[in-house]
Amino acid sequence: DAKTTQPNSMESNEEEPVHLPCNHSTISGTDYIHWYRQLPSQGPEYVIHGLTSNVNNRMASLAIAEDRKSSTLILHRATLRDAAVYYCILTLSNFGNEKLTFGTGTRLTIIP
Amino acid sequence: DGGITQSPKYLFRKEGQNVTLSCEQNLNHDAMYWYRQDPGQGLRLIYYSQIVNDFQKGDIAEGYSVSREKKESFPLTVTSAQKNPTAFYLCASSIGQGARYGYTFGSGTRLTVV
């Protein structure tokens, strides 16, 4: 399985943008890039996902490098509710081999 | 609101007992999954089901069993054969291929062996 590398922790000030990096140098052409976040003792929450093009939704933006070997999750204006562990995950697009392999993620701390 | 409901939130099991974790979704999703999360670790896939009456083993299926008799329900039984069942269990669902459309997770069940 292709692996992802994320910083263990990051801090950001409230109401400022946050850029969470993810390296996935062994990504294959059929891997989607997903981001989820998780609070303690809760299930992961879907944030955003994409394949090749940059993606925007109401929660965040996903910037994917042209060679797809890295991506960045962008929270445009961090709030205290954004403090969580963020996971960058690669998933294959074919059934029968579909699973999410979560690493240790990035623990994001928001400073009031 | 649509979502996934897992119950109970906390479960205590005695050695040698089987216990069943409930997972219900009203999202009309075809696929459902069970994951296990241990402290400080990522998720590991136990079982998944693409359609009713069909399911496949994941990476750590030994000591677990599932059924998929209804589209909205995917219960997980932790049997006495599972040697280290204490963990946080997460159920997820997706419209068809989750890789293409994303996954929705439940709030989890924390199982403790006493």
Coordinates of C-alpha atoms in Angstrom, one line a residue:
Chain A
D1 CA 0.0 0.0 0.0
A2 CA 1.2 3.5 -0.8
K3 CA 2.2 5.4 2.4
T4 CA 1.7 8.9 3.5
T5 CA 4.0 11.1 5.7
Q6 CA 2.6 13.9 7.8
P7 CA 4.1 16.1 10.6
N8 CA 3.2 14.8 14.0
S9 CA 1.9 18.1 15.2
M10 CA 1.2 21.7 14.1
E11 CA -0.1 24.8 15.8
S12 CA -2.0 27.7 14.3
N13 CA -3.6 30.8 15.6
E14 CA -7.4 31.1 15.6
E15 CA -8.9 32.9 12.6
E16 CA -5.7 32.3 10.5
P17 CA -5.3 29.9 7.6
V18 CA -3.8 26.5 8.2
H19 CA -1.8 24.5 5.7
L20 CA -1.4 20.8 6.6
P21 CA 1.1 19.0 4.4
C22 CA 1.1 15.4 3.3
N23 CA 3.8 13.6 1.3
H24 CA 2.9 10.5 -0.7
S25 CA 5.8 9.9 -3.1
T26 CA 4.7 6.3 -3.9
I27 CA 1.2 7.2 -4.9
S28 CA -0.2 5.3 -7.9
G29 CA -2.4 6.5 -10.7
T30 CA -5.6 5.0 -9.2
D31 CA -5.1 6.3 -5.6
Y32 CA -7.5 8.9 -4.3
I33 CA -6.2 11.3 -1.7
H34 CA -8.6 11.6 1.3
W35 CA -8.5 13.7 4.4
Y36 CA -10.3 12.9 7.6
R37 CA -10.1 14.4 11.1
Q38 CA -10.8 12.8 14.4
L39 CA -11.5 14.1 17.9
P40 CA -10.7 11.9 21.0
S41 CA -13.2 9.0 21.4
Q42 CA -15.1 10.0 18.2
G43 CA -15.3 8.5 14.8
P44 CA -13.3 10.1 12.0
E45 CA -15.0 12.9 10.1
Y46 CA -14.7 13.3 6.3
V47 CA -13.1 16.5 5.3
I48 CA -12.3 16.3 1.6
H49 CA -10.9 14.1 -1.1
G50 CA -9.5 14.3 -4.7
L51 CA -7.7 12.5 -7.4
T52 CA -5.8 15.0 -9.6
S53 CA -7.3 18.4 -9.5
N54 CA -7.6 20.8 -6.6
V55 CA -10.8 20.5 -4.7
N56 CA -12.9 22.9 -2.6
N57 CA -15.8 22.3 -0.3
R58 CA -17.4 24.1 2.6
M59 CA -14.9 22.8 5.1
A60 CA -11.6 23.1 3.3
S61 CA -9.5 23.1 0.2
L62 CA -7.2 20.4 -1.1
A63 CA -4.2 21.4 -3.2
I64 CA -2.6 18.5 -5.1
A65 CA 0.8 18.8 -6.5
E66 CA 1.1 18.4 -10.3
D67 CA 3.1 15.1 -9.9
R68 CA 0.7 14.0 -7.1
K69 CA 3.5 13.2 -4.8
S70 CA 2.3 15.6 -2.2
S71 CA -0.9 17.5 -1.2
T72 CA -1.9 20.2 1.2
L73 CA -5.1 20.5 3.2
I74 CA -6.1 24.2 3.6
L75 CA -8.4 25.4 6.4
H76 CA -9.1 29.0 5.3
R77 CA -9.9 30.4 8.7
A78 CA -9.2 28.1 11.7
T79 CA -11.5 28.0 14.6
L80 CA -11.2 26.2 18.0
R81 CA -13.5 23.5 16.6
D82 CA -10.9 22.6 14.0
A83 CA -8.5 21.3 16.7
A84 CA -8.2 17.6 15.9
V85 CA -6.0 14.9 14.5
Y86 CA -5.9 15.1 10.7
Y87 CA -5.3 12.1 8.6
C88 CA -4.1 12.0 5.0
I89 CA -5.0 8.7 3.4
L90 CA -4.6 7.1 0.0
T91 CA -7.3 4.8 -1.2
L92 CA -7.6 2.5 -4.3
S93 CA -10.6 3.1 -6.5
N94 CA -11.5 -0.6 -7.1
F95 CA -13.7 -2.7 -4.9
G96 CA -12.1 -5.9 -3.6
N97 CA -9.1 -4.0 -2.5
E98 CA -10.7 -1.0 -0.9
K99 CA -9.7 0.0 2.6
L100 CA -8.5 3.0 4.5
T101 CA -5.1 2.8 6.0
F102 CA -4.8 5.5 8.7
G103 CA -1.3 6.5 9.8
T104 CA -0.6 8.5 13.0
G105 CA -1.8 11.8 11.4
T106 CA -1.1 15.4 12.4
R107 CA -2.4 16.8 15.7
L108 CA -3.5 20.3 15.0
T109 CA -3.7 22.7 18.0
I110 CA -5.5 26.0 17.6
I111 CA -4.3 28.9 19.7
P112 CA -7.0 31.3 20.8
Chain B
D1 CA -30.5 13.8 9.6
G2 CA -28.8 10.8 7.9
G3 CA -25.9 9.1 9.5
I4 CA -24.5 6.0 11.1
T5 CA -25.5 4.9 14.6
Q6 CA -23.3 2.7 16.6
S7 CA -24.4 1.2 19.9
P8 CA -23.5 0.8 22.6
K9 CA -21.0 3.6 23.1
Y10 CA -19.2 1.6 25.8
L11 CA -19.2 -2.2 26.2
F12 CA -17.6 -4.4 28.8
R13 CA -17.0 -8.1 28.0
K14 CA -15.9 -10.9 30.3
E15 CA -13.3 -13.3 29.2
G16 CA -14.9 -16.1 27.0
Q17 CA -18.0 -14.1 26.1
N18 CA -19.2 -13.2 22.7
V19 CA -20.5 -9.7 22.2
T20 CA -22.3 -8.0 19.3
L21 CA -21.7 -4.4 18.2
S22 CA -24.5 -2.7 16.4
C23 CA -24.1 -0.5 13.3
E24 CA -27.1 1.1 11.5
Q25 CA -27.1 3.6 8.7
N26 CA -29.9 5.5 7.1
L27 CA -27.8 7.0 4.3
N28 CA -28.9 4.3 1.7
H29 CA -25.2 3.5 1.3
D30 CA -24.4 0.2 -0.4
A31 CA -21.0 -0.5 1.3
M32 CA -20.3 -0.9 5.0
Y33 CA -17.1 -1.5 6.9
W34 CA -15.8 -2.3 10.3
Y35 CA -12.5 -1.0 11.6
R36 CA -10.6 -1.4 14.8
Q37 CA -8.5 1.4 16.3
D38 CA -5.9 0.9 19.1
P39 CA -4.4 3.7 21.1
G40 CA -2.0 5.8 19.1
Q41 CA -2.5 3.7 16.0
G42 CA -4.3 4.0 12.8
L43 CA -7.4 2.0 11.7
R44 CA -7.3 -1.6 10.7
L45 CA -10.0 -3.2 8.5
I46 CA -11.9 -6.1 10.0
Y47 CA -14.7 -6.8 7.5
Y48 CA -16.4 -5.0 4.7
S49 CA -19.6 -5.6 2.7
Q50 CA -20.4 -4.2 -0.7
I51 CA -24.0 -5.5 -0.9
V52 CA -26.6 -7.3 1.2
N53 CA -25.8 -10.9 2.0
D54 CA -22.2 -10.5 1.0
F55 CA -19.1 -9.6 3.0
Q56 CA -15.4 -10.0 2.8
K57 CA -12.6 -10.4 5.3
G58 CA -10.3 -7.5 5.9
D59 CA -6.8 -7.5 7.4
I60 CA -7.7 -8.7 10.9
A61 CA -10.9 -10.8 10.6
E62 CA -9.8 -13.6 12.9
G63 CA -12.0 -13.8 16.0
Y64 CA -14.7 -11.6 14.4
S65 CA -17.9 -12.4 12.5
V66 CA -20.4 -10.2 10.7
S67 CA -23.7 -10.4 8.9
R68 CA -25.4 -8.2 6.3
E69 CA -29.1 -9.3 6.1
K70 CA -30.3 -5.7 5.5
K71 CA -28.8 -2.8 3.6
E72 CA -28.9 -0.5 6.6
S73 CA -27.4 -2.9 9.2
F74 CA -24.0 -4.5 9.6
P75 CA -23.5 -5.9 13.1
L76 CA -20.1 -7.1 14.3
T77 CA -19.7 -10.0 16.7
V78 CA -16.5 -10.2 18.7
T79 CA -16.1 -13.8 19.6
S80 CA -14.1 -15.5 22.4
A81 CA -11.5 -16.4 19.8
Q82 CA -10.4 -12.8 19.6
K83 CA -7.5 -12.8 22.0
N84 CA -7.1 -9.0 22.4
P85 CA -10.5 -7.5 21.8
T86 CA -10.1 -4.3 23.9
A87 CA -10.2 -1.5 21.3
F88 CA -12.2 1.3 19.8
Y89 CA -14.5 -0.1 17.0
L90 CA -15.6 2.0 14.1
C91 CA -18.3 1.4 11.6
A92 CA -18.3 3.2 8.2
S93 CA -20.3 3.3 5.1
S94 CA -20.0 4.6 1.5
I95 CA -22.0 5.1 -1.7
G96 CA -20.4 2.3 -3.7
Q97 CA -16.7 2.9 -3.9
G98 CA -15.7 4.9 -0.9
A99 CA -12.5 5.9 -2.6
R100 CA -14.5 7.8 -5.2
Y101 CA -17.1 9.3 -2.9
G102 CA -15.8 9.3 0.6
Y103 CA -16.7 7.4 3.8
T104 CA -19.0 8.3 6.6
F105 CA -18.1 7.0 10.1
G106 CA -20.1 6.3 13.2
S107 CA -19.1 7.6 16.6
G108 CA -17.6 4.3 17.7
T109 CA -18.0 1.6 20.4
R110 CA -15.3 1.3 23.0
L111 CA -15.0 -2.4 24.0
T112 CA -13.1 -3.4 27.2
V113 CA -12.5 -6.9 28.4
V114 CA -12.8 -7.2 32.2

